[in-house]
Short mmCIF file of C-alpha atoms and ligand atoms in Angstrom, two decimals:
data_model
loop_
_atom_site.label_atom_id
_atom_site.label_comp_id
_atom_site.label_asym_id
_atom_site.label_seq_id
_atom_site.Cartn_x
_atom_site.Cartn_y
_atom_site.Cartn_z
CA MET A 41 0.00 0.00 0.00
CA TYR A 42 1.44 3.35 -1.08
CA ASP A 43 0.28 6.94 -0.65
CA ALA A 44 0.75 7.49 -4.38
CA ILE A 45 1.51 5.43 -7.46
CA VAL A 46 2.91 7.41 -10.39
CA VAL A 47 2.51 5.80 -13.83
CA GLY A 48 5.27 7.10 -16.13
CA ALA A 49 8.83 7.88 -15.05
CA ARG A 50 10.04 10.67 -17.32
CA CYS A 51 9.90 14.48 -16.92
CA ALA A 52 6.50 14.69 -15.25
CA GLY A 53 6.41 11.36 -13.41
CA SER A 54 9.86 11.22 -11.83
CA SER A 55 9.66 14.91 -10.86
CA THR A 56 6.23 14.49 -9.22
CA ALA A 57 7.29 11.29 -7.45
CA ARG A 58 10.46 12.88 -6.08
CA LEU A 59 8.64 15.97 -4.80
CA LEU A 60 5.99 13.79 -3.11
CA ALA A 61 8.65 11.60 -1.46
CA GLN A 62 10.39 14.73 -0.21
CA ARG A 63 7.09 15.72 1.41
CA GLY A 64 7.07 12.43 3.30
CA LEU A 65 4.78 10.30 1.10
CA ARG A 66 5.36 6.62 0.24
CA VAL A 67 5.59 6.62 -3.54
CA LEU A 68 5.80 3.87 -6.18
CA ILE A 69 6.81 4.90 -9.69
CA VAL A 70 6.09 2.51 -12.57
CA ASP A 71 7.13 2.62 -16.23
CA ARG A 72 6.94 0.10 -19.04
CA ALA A 73 10.31 1.44 -20.23
CA THR A 74 13.63 0.71 -18.58
CA PHE A 75 16.15 3.49 -18.06
CA PRO A 76 18.24 4.93 -19.61
CA SER A 77 16.05 4.91 -22.72
CA ASP A 78 15.08 7.38 -25.40
CA THR A 79 11.73 8.88 -26.33
CA VAL A 80 10.70 10.99 -29.32
CA SER A 81 11.52 14.51 -28.19
CA THR A 82 14.03 17.23 -28.81
CA HIS A 83 15.51 18.60 -25.66
CA CYS A 84 15.25 22.28 -24.89
CA ILE A 85 14.60 23.02 -21.22
CA THR A 86 13.68 26.72 -21.26
CA PRO A 87 14.53 29.18 -18.42
CA GLY A 88 11.41 28.25 -16.41
CA GLY A 89 12.53 24.60 -16.37
CA VAL A 90 16.09 25.61 -15.53
CA ILE A 91 14.80 27.59 -12.53
CA GLN A 92 13.03 24.48 -11.29
CA LEU A 93 16.00 22.16 -11.80
CA ARG A 94 18.10 24.63 -9.81
CA ARG A 95 15.45 24.84 -7.08
CA TRP A 96 15.37 21.05 -6.87
CA GLY A 97 19.18 20.87 -6.61
CA LEU A 98 19.45 19.02 -9.94
CA LEU A 99 20.77 21.62 -12.38
CA ASP A 100 24.44 20.98 -11.57
CA ARG A 101 23.90 17.26 -12.12
CA VAL A 102 22.33 17.93 -15.52
CA LEU A 103 25.14 20.28 -16.56
CA ALA A 104 27.73 17.74 -15.38
CA THR A 105 26.57 15.43 -18.22
CA ASN A 106 28.52 17.49 -20.77
CA VAL A 107 25.56 19.47 -22.08
CA PRO A 108 25.97 23.23 -22.67
CA PHE A 109 24.16 25.92 -20.71
CA VAL A 110 22.95 28.31 -23.43
CA LYS A 111 22.26 31.99 -22.84
CA ASP A 112 21.50 33.08 -26.40
CA PHE A 113 18.53 32.41 -28.62
CA MET A 114 17.96 33.25 -32.29
CA VAL A 115 14.76 33.35 -34.33
CA THR A 116 14.98 33.46 -38.13
CA MET A 117 11.77 34.48 -39.84
CA ASN A 118 11.71 34.49 -43.65
CA GLY A 119 15.50 34.80 -43.64
CA MET A 120 15.54 37.75 -41.19
CA GLU A 121 17.42 37.02 -37.98
CA PHE A 122 16.25 38.29 -34.59
CA ALA A 123 18.19 37.76 -31.39
CA PRO A 124 15.78 38.63 -28.56
CA PRO A 125 17.55 40.12 -25.53
CA GLY A 126 18.73 37.36 -23.19
CA PRO A 127 17.16 36.87 -19.77
CA PRO A 128 18.00 39.78 -17.43
CA ASP A 129 19.32 37.40 -14.79
CA GLU A 130 22.83 36.06 -15.58
CA THR A 131 21.92 32.69 -14.09
CA LEU A 132 19.06 32.12 -16.55
CA GLY A 133 19.34 30.31 -19.84
CA SER A 134 18.36 27.01 -21.40
CA THR A 135 19.90 23.58 -21.66
CA SER A 136 19.09 20.67 -23.98
CA PRO A 137 20.14 17.31 -22.49
CA ARG A 138 19.38 14.09 -24.36
CA ARG A 139 16.32 12.34 -22.95
CA THR A 140 18.45 9.24 -22.37
CA VAL A 141 20.40 11.41 -19.93
CA LEU A 142 17.68 13.63 -18.41
CA ASP A 143 15.02 11.00 -17.74
CA LYS A 144 17.47 8.58 -16.09
CA LEU A 145 18.83 11.40 -13.93
CA LEU A 146 15.32 12.42 -12.82
CA LEU A 147 14.36 8.83 -11.98
CA ASP A 148 17.57 8.24 -10.03
CA ALA A 149 16.91 11.46 -8.09
CA ALA A 150 13.40 10.21 -7.23
CA VAL A 151 14.75 6.89 -5.99
CA GLU A 152 17.39 8.69 -3.89
CA CYS A 153 14.52 10.51 -2.16
CA GLY A 154 12.90 7.21 -1.20
CA CYS A 155 10.60 6.36 -4.12
CA GLU A 156 10.28 2.72 -5.08
CA SER A 157 10.71 2.20 -8.82
CA TRP A 158 9.37 -0.61 -11.01
CA GLU A 159 10.82 -0.44 -14.52
CA GLY A 160 9.61 -2.65 -17.36
CA VAL A 161 6.10 -2.79 -15.89
CA THR A 162 3.15 -2.01 -18.19
CA VAL A 163 -0.03 -0.81 -16.51
CA LYS A 164 -3.03 -2.32 -18.27
CA GLU A 165 -5.86 -1.15 -16.03
CA LEU A 166 -6.77 0.76 -12.90
CA THR A 167 -8.46 -0.98 -10.02
CA CYS A 168 -11.44 0.82 -8.52
CA LYS A 169 -13.66 0.52 -5.47
CA ASP A 170 -17.01 2.32 -5.20
CA GLY A 171 -16.06 4.66 -8.06
CA THR A 172 -12.67 5.56 -6.61
CA VAL A 173 -9.35 4.51 -8.15
CA VAL A 174 -7.44 2.43 -5.60
CA GLY A 175 -4.59 0.89 -7.59
CA ILE A 176 -3.04 -0.42 -10.78
CA ALA A 177 -2.79 -3.81 -12.46
CA GLY A 178 -0.53 -4.87 -15.29
CA HIS A 179 2.40 -7.07 -16.13
CA GLY A 180 6.17 -7.18 -16.04
CA GLU A 181 8.53 -7.80 -18.96
CA SER A 182 8.10 -11.57 -18.91
CA GLY A 183 4.32 -11.31 -18.64
CA GLU A 184 4.04 -11.88 -14.89
CA ALA A 185 0.99 -10.22 -13.30
CA VAL A 186 1.73 -7.14 -11.21
CA ASP A 187 -0.54 -5.03 -9.04
CA ALA A 188 -0.30 -2.37 -6.34
CA ARG A 189 -2.64 -0.17 -4.31
CA ALA A 190 -2.47 3.48 -3.26
CA ASP A 191 -4.56 6.39 -2.03
CA MET A 192 -3.89 8.12 -5.33
CA VAL A 193 -2.85 6.97 -8.81
CA ILE A 194 -1.14 9.70 -10.83
CA GLY A 195 -1.04 9.39 -14.61
CA ALA A 196 2.25 10.81 -15.90
CA ASP A 197 1.97 8.47 -18.85
CA GLY A 198 2.14 10.91 -21.74
CA VAL A 199 -0.31 12.27 -24.29
CA HIS A 200 -1.90 8.87 -25.01
CA SER A 201 -2.38 8.33 -21.26
CA LEU A 202 -3.97 5.04 -20.22
CA VAL A 203 -4.89 6.60 -16.86
CA ALA A 204 -6.78 9.46 -18.59
CA ARG A 205 -8.65 6.97 -20.79
CA ALA A 206 -9.44 4.61 -17.93
CA VAL A 207 -11.05 7.35 -15.83
CA GLY A 208 -12.66 9.08 -18.84
CA ALA A 209 -10.97 12.41 -18.04
CA GLU A 210 -12.98 15.25 -19.58
CA GLU A 211 -11.18 17.02 -22.46
CA TYR A 212 -11.47 20.74 -23.23
CA ASP A 213 -10.02 23.49 -25.44
CA LYS A 214 -8.86 20.92 -27.99
CA ARG A 215 -6.90 22.56 -30.85
CA GLU A 216 -5.58 21.43 -34.18
CA SER A 217 -1.92 20.69 -34.91
CA ARG A 218 -0.62 20.38 -38.47
CA GLY A 219 3.09 19.89 -37.96
CA ALA A 220 5.19 16.81 -38.68
CA GLY A 221 8.89 16.29 -39.11
CA PHE A 222 12.16 14.58 -38.40
CA TYR A 223 15.20 15.34 -36.28
CA ALA A 224 18.72 13.95 -36.15
CA TYR A 225 22.00 14.64 -34.34
CA PHE A 226 24.96 16.30 -36.02
CA SER A 227 28.60 16.68 -35.03
CA GLY A 228 30.76 19.50 -36.38
CA TRP A 229 27.79 21.90 -36.42
CA PRO A 230 29.14 25.28 -35.35
CA THR A 231 26.68 26.81 -32.89
CA THR A 232 26.35 27.91 -29.30
CA LEU A 233 22.74 29.07 -29.80
CA VAL A 234 19.29 27.59 -29.48
CA GLU A 235 17.53 28.54 -32.71
CA LEU A 236 14.08 28.45 -34.23
CA ALA A 237 13.49 29.35 -37.89
CA PHE A 238 10.36 29.57 -40.02
CA ASN A 239 9.58 30.27 -43.66
CA ASP A 240 7.11 28.97 -46.23
CA GLN A 241 9.06 25.67 -46.37
CA GLY A 242 8.39 24.87 -42.71
CA GLY A 243 10.08 25.25 -39.33
CA VAL A 244 13.47 24.31 -37.90
CA GLY A 245 14.71 23.90 -34.32
CA ILE A 246 18.38 23.65 -33.39
CA PHE A 247 19.45 22.52 -29.92
CA PRO A 248 23.08 22.05 -28.78
CA THR A 249 22.99 18.83 -26.76
CA ASN A 250 25.37 16.41 -25.02
CA ASP A 251 28.90 15.61 -26.12
CA GLY A 252 29.27 18.37 -28.71
CA GLN A 253 26.33 17.22 -30.82
CA VAL A 254 23.50 19.39 -32.10
CA CYS A 255 19.91 18.18 -32.44
CA VAL A 256 18.41 19.53 -35.68
CA PHE A 257 14.63 19.30 -36.16
CA ALA A 258 12.98 20.18 -39.48
CA GLY A 259 9.19 20.15 -39.76
CA ARG A 260 6.55 21.00 -42.30
CA SER A 261 2.82 20.57 -42.77
CA VAL A 262 1.41 17.11 -42.07
CA ASP A 263 -0.13 17.17 -45.58
CA GLU A 264 3.38 17.00 -46.98
CA PHE A 265 4.55 14.27 -44.60
CA PRO A 266 4.08 11.38 -47.10
CA ASP A 267 6.48 13.15 -49.52
CA TYR A 268 8.86 13.97 -46.67
CA LYS A 269 8.96 10.29 -45.66
CA ARG A 270 9.92 9.26 -49.20
CA ASP A 271 13.17 11.27 -48.91
CA VAL A 272 13.84 12.09 -45.28
CA GLU A 273 17.49 13.07 -45.66
CA GLY A 274 16.93 15.26 -48.73
CA THR A 275 13.82 16.99 -47.39
CA HIS A 276 15.33 17.60 -43.94
CA ARG A 277 18.41 19.13 -45.57
CA ALA A 278 16.34 21.23 -48.02
CA ILE A 279 14.15 22.69 -45.23
CA VAL A 280 17.17 23.65 -43.10
CA GLU A 281 19.10 25.07 -46.06
CA SER A 282 16.09 27.18 -47.14
CA MET A 283 16.07 29.09 -43.82
CA SER A 284 19.21 31.22 -44.26
CA PRO A 285 22.66 31.07 -45.89
CA ARG A 286 24.17 30.73 -42.41
CA LEU A 287 22.09 27.64 -41.58
CA ALA A 288 22.80 26.19 -45.04
CA GLN A 289 26.50 26.54 -44.29
CA SER A 290 26.12 24.87 -40.88
CA MET A 291 24.29 21.99 -42.54
CA ARG A 292 27.15 21.54 -45.01
CA ALA A 293 29.72 21.63 -42.18
CA GLY A 294 27.87 19.12 -40.00
CA ALA A 295 28.00 15.30 -40.14
CA ARG A 296 24.87 13.36 -39.19
CA GLU A 297 25.35 10.91 -36.32
CA GLY A 298 22.74 8.14 -36.24
CA ARG A 299 19.26 7.80 -37.72
CA PHE A 300 16.40 10.24 -38.15
CA HIS A 301 13.58 10.30 -35.59
CA GLY A 302 10.10 11.12 -36.92
CA TRP A 303 7.03 12.66 -35.39
CA THR A 304 3.58 13.67 -36.64
CA ALA A 305 0.93 15.95 -35.21
CA VAL A 306 -1.38 15.13 -32.30
CA PRO A 307 -4.05 17.74 -31.39
CA GLY A 308 -3.46 19.94 -28.36
CA VAL A 309 -5.76 19.33 -25.40
CA PHE A 310 -6.42 20.05 -21.73
CA ARG A 311 -7.79 17.23 -19.60
CA ARG A 312 -9.49 17.57 -16.26
CA PRO A 313 -6.53 16.53 -14.12
CA PHE A 314 -8.16 14.94 -11.09
CA GLY A 315 -11.04 12.86 -9.79
CA PRO A 316 -11.69 10.29 -7.05
CA GLY A 317 -8.35 8.59 -6.36
CA TRP A 318 -6.58 9.86 -9.50
CA ALA A 319 -4.70 12.80 -10.97
CA LEU A 320 -2.90 13.63 -14.22
CA VAL A 321 0.36 15.51 -14.77
CA GLY A 322 2.58 16.44 -17.73
CA ASP A 323 1.44 15.60 -21.27
CA ALA A 324 -1.19 13.23 -19.85
CA GLY A 325 -3.10 16.21 -18.45
CA TYR A 326 -2.18 19.03 -20.82
CA TYR A 327 -0.67 18.47 -24.22
CA LYS A 328 0.49 21.13 -26.63
CA ASP A 329 2.27 20.78 -29.93
CA PRO A 330 6.07 20.47 -29.53
CA VAL A 331 6.74 23.21 -32.09
CA THR A 332 7.60 25.68 -29.32
CA GLY A 333 9.68 23.15 -27.31
CA HIS A 334 8.05 23.85 -23.96
CA GLY A 335 6.56 20.53 -22.77
CA ILE A 336 9.41 19.61 -20.43
CA THR A 337 9.30 22.95 -18.63
CA ASP A 338 5.52 22.65 -18.23
CA ALA A 339 5.83 19.04 -17.04
CA PHE A 340 8.22 20.25 -14.30
CA ARG A 341 5.90 23.13 -13.42
CA ASP A 342 2.84 20.87 -13.11
CA ALA A 343 4.82 18.30 -11.13
CA GLU A 344 5.50 21.01 -8.57
CA LEU A 345 1.91 22.30 -8.54
CA LEU A 346 0.46 18.79 -8.27
CA ALA A 347 2.91 17.58 -5.61
CA ASN A 348 2.04 20.60 -3.46
CA ALA A 349 -1.70 19.91 -3.88
CA VAL A 350 -1.48 16.15 -3.19
CA ALA A 351 0.75 16.65 -0.16
CA ALA A 352 -1.63 19.31 1.22
CA GLY A 353 -4.69 17.10 0.54
CA LEU A 354 -3.35 13.75 1.78
CA GLY A 355 -1.58 15.44 4.70
CA GLY A 356 -4.84 17.04 5.88
CA ALA A 357 -3.76 20.67 5.46
CA GLU A 358 -6.59 21.23 2.95
CA PRO A 359 -9.51 19.11 1.64
CA LEU A 360 -7.99 17.03 -1.19
CA ASP A 361 -10.60 18.03 -3.80
CA GLU A 362 -10.08 21.72 -3.10
CA ALA A 363 -6.31 21.36 -3.32
CA LEU A 364 -6.61 19.51 -6.65
CA LEU A 365 -9.08 22.04 -8.03
CA GLY A 366 -6.52 24.70 -7.13
CA TYR A 367 -3.92 22.70 -9.10
CA GLN A 368 -6.19 22.59 -12.16
CA ARG A 369 -6.97 26.32 -12.01
CA ARG A 370 -3.34 27.33 -11.57
CA ARG A 371 -2.20 24.99 -14.35
CA ASP A 372 -4.81 26.29 -16.77
CA ASP A 373 -4.21 29.97 -15.91
CA MET A 374 -0.45 29.61 -16.32
CA SER A 375 -0.81 27.61 -19.56
CA ARG A 376 -3.54 29.33 -21.55
CA ASP A 377 -1.55 31.99 -23.43
CA VAL A 378 1.42 29.71 -24.08
CA TYR A 379 -0.95 27.00 -25.30
CA HIS A 380 -2.96 29.21 -27.63
CA ALA A 381 0.13 30.78 -29.20
CA THR A 382 1.73 27.34 -29.61
CA GLN A 383 -1.33 25.85 -31.26
CA ASP A 384 -1.60 28.87 -33.60
CA ILE A 385 1.96 28.17 -34.75
CA ALA A 386 1.17 24.46 -34.96
CA ALA A 387 -1.87 25.09 -37.17
CA PHE A 388 0.80 26.25 -39.66
CA ASP A 389 -0.78 27.00 -43.05
CA GLY A 390 2.43 28.05 -44.79
CA ASP A 391 2.19 31.72 -43.84
CA PRO A 392 5.33 32.55 -41.84
CA ASP A 393 3.91 35.97 -40.88
CA VAL A 394 1.08 34.28 -38.99
CA ALA A 395 3.65 32.04 -37.32
CA GLY A 396 5.76 35.14 -36.54
CA GLN A 397 2.90 36.94 -34.80
CA ALA A 398 2.02 33.83 -32.81
CA PHE A 399 5.67 33.42 -31.91
CA ALA A 400 5.78 36.98 -30.55
CA ARG A 401 2.74 36.18 -28.36
CA PHE A 402 4.43 32.98 -27.26
CA GLY A 403 7.54 34.92 -26.18
CA LEU A 404 5.51 37.29 -24.01
CA ALA A 405 3.48 34.45 -22.48
CA VAL A 406 6.59 32.45 -21.64
CA ALA A 407 8.26 35.48 -20.02
CA GLN A 408 5.19 35.85 -17.78
CA GLU A 409 5.12 32.13 -16.99
CA THR A 410 8.84 32.12 -16.15
CA MET A 411 8.33 34.90 -13.60
CA GLU A 412 5.46 32.95 -12.01
CA ILE A 413 7.51 29.75 -11.86
CA ALA A 414 10.32 31.66 -10.16
CA ALA A 415 7.84 33.09 -7.65
CA PHE A 416 6.10 29.90 -6.57
CA GLY A 417 9.27 28.33 -5.27
C1 LIG B 730 9.21 15.82 -31.69
C2 LIG B 730 9.09 16.38 -30.30
C3 LIG B 730 9.98 17.36 -29.90
C4 LIG B 730 9.86 17.93 -28.61
N1 LIG B 730 10.76 18.88 -28.22
C5 LIG B 730 10.67 19.44 -27.00
C6 LIG B 730 11.63 20.41 -26.57
O1 LIG B 730 12.58 20.77 -27.27
N2 LIG B 730 11.46 20.95 -25.32
C7 LIG B 730 10.41 20.59 -24.52
O2 LIG B 730 10.28 21.13 -23.42
N3 LIG B 730 9.51 19.65 -24.90
C8 LIG B 730 9.63 19.06 -26.12
N4 LIG B 730 8.73 18.10 -26.49
C9 LIG B 730 7.65 17.75 -25.56
C10 LIG B 730 8.15 16.84 -24.45
O3 LIG B 730 8.81 15.74 -25.02
C11 LIG B 730 6.96 16.37 -23.60
O4 LIG B 730 6.19 17.47 -23.23
C12 LIG B 730 7.47 15.62 -22.37
O5 LIG B 730 8.17 14.47 -22.74
C13 LIG B 730 6.30 15.25 -21.48
O6 LIG B 730 6.80 14.46 -20.42
P1 LIG B 730 5.85 13.45 -19.65
O7 LIG B 730 6.67 12.92 -18.55
O8 LIG B 730 4.55 14.09 -19.39
O9 LIG B 730 5.51 12.28 -20.70
P2 LIG B 730 6.43 11.31 -21.55
O10 LIG B 730 7.80 11.88 -21.76
O11 LIG B 730 5.62 10.98 -22.76
O12 LIG B 730 6.61 10.00 -20.64
C14 LIG B 730 5.53 9.13 -20.41
C15 LIG B 730 6.07 7.82 -19.83
O13 LIG B 730 4.94 7.02 -19.47
C16 LIG B 730 5.23 5.67 -19.77
N5 LIG B 730 3.97 4.96 -19.96
C17 LIG B 730 2.97 5.27 -20.83
N6 LIG B 730 1.96 4.40 -20.71
C18 LIG B 730 2.31 3.51 -19.76
C19 LIG B 730 1.69 2.35 -19.22
N7 LIG B 730 0.46 1.96 -19.61
N8 LIG B 730 2.34 1.64 -18.27
C20 LIG B 730 3.59 2.04 -17.84
N9 LIG B 730 4.22 3.13 -18.34
C21 LIG B 730 3.60 3.84 -19.28
C22 LIG B 730 6.05 5.73 -21.05
O14 LIG B 730 6.85 4.56 -21.22
C23 LIG B 730 6.90 7.00 -20.82
O15 LIG B 730 8.15 6.68 -20.27
C24 LIG B 730 8.84 17.49 -27.74
C25 LIG B 730 7.96 16.48 -28.14
C26 LIG B 730 8.08 15.92 -29.40
C27 LIG B 730 7.13 14.84 -29.82
#
């Protein structure tokens, strides 16, 4: 019997589990994956996420994995380069660790704080009593049956969340996404910047990651994805080279390391993140298109908001339902502008000016969110 079972052990799950264990709860964390392992995601942790890693005492560990701390950011729109002023605080910036590195580090940190971890365990269903979720049931890697019980089951199991489906979590403010693309890692790519670029060919994201490599994402409309898939290397190169002569030169200088990783659009959505005996966090509860590279930061933010609410509710400081309603309201208020701007970019119809305006709104919304994240610690 645990106080909480967290399904999913990546950005949202391991962070929530660790924060709950630090507040004195008995926590089991379960994932069908084993760690270290990869997932489809580029890597940029924006300043809000960096603030949280520092607050949790984990930023130095992340930076010790040979990943750069980046202070500068460049946006290229129709070939015109803009370098927004860097964060006013010298200690702020972004970092883009590989998910093989970050997710393992977060899970290890949760276990160090006393969480029990079951890797290679797939949750197939939730167990319920009188309409309240009371546990999980599933199987291990060799098919053996596994089950566990808790006061609360937390779904941190990603956008296609089994927990959300099992409880029928209400969905709202669903918005279209039209992006699709591929990314790969390059060595010899000369940059110290995080970059985003848009034109009528699509969008590009460039993230300096571990061990001197650079993650280069190139996306375009999902309608063109079948053509893209027929020539991934050529299309990826053509999109990047179309953005600016400087990026074309970087592409020529770089050498691809390893295969391409593909991704295609899933609509953005908010889900009601709590009910009797259950809660949702990270992409399971609020999913936005990855075009703005902000899901990890928001997973950290919601881990912190949810852990505070669950600890207050289960610890008796506040009625649990009220605490969880407070979590939902705060999450939605802090997310709305970022979400709407992101989904406007993700509804990309080939007009880079529309994307540019949405990107400007995104920048303002993220600056506001970053200040709030800094304040709630
Ligand atoms: C192409 C792409 C690029 C992106 N780039 C960025 C970026 O640059 N910056 C950024 O901040 N965000 C980015 N994101 C978004 C980011 O990856 C997500 O927001 C983030 O991973 C959400 O973390 P999470 O912990 O909620 O879920 P996930 O990372 O999806 O983890 C869910 C975990 O749950 C486990 N799980 C699922 N179902 C079960 C089950 N039934 N039983 C047991 N375990 C289960 C899975 O194995 C998985 O480990 C990108 C996403 C994509 C697709």
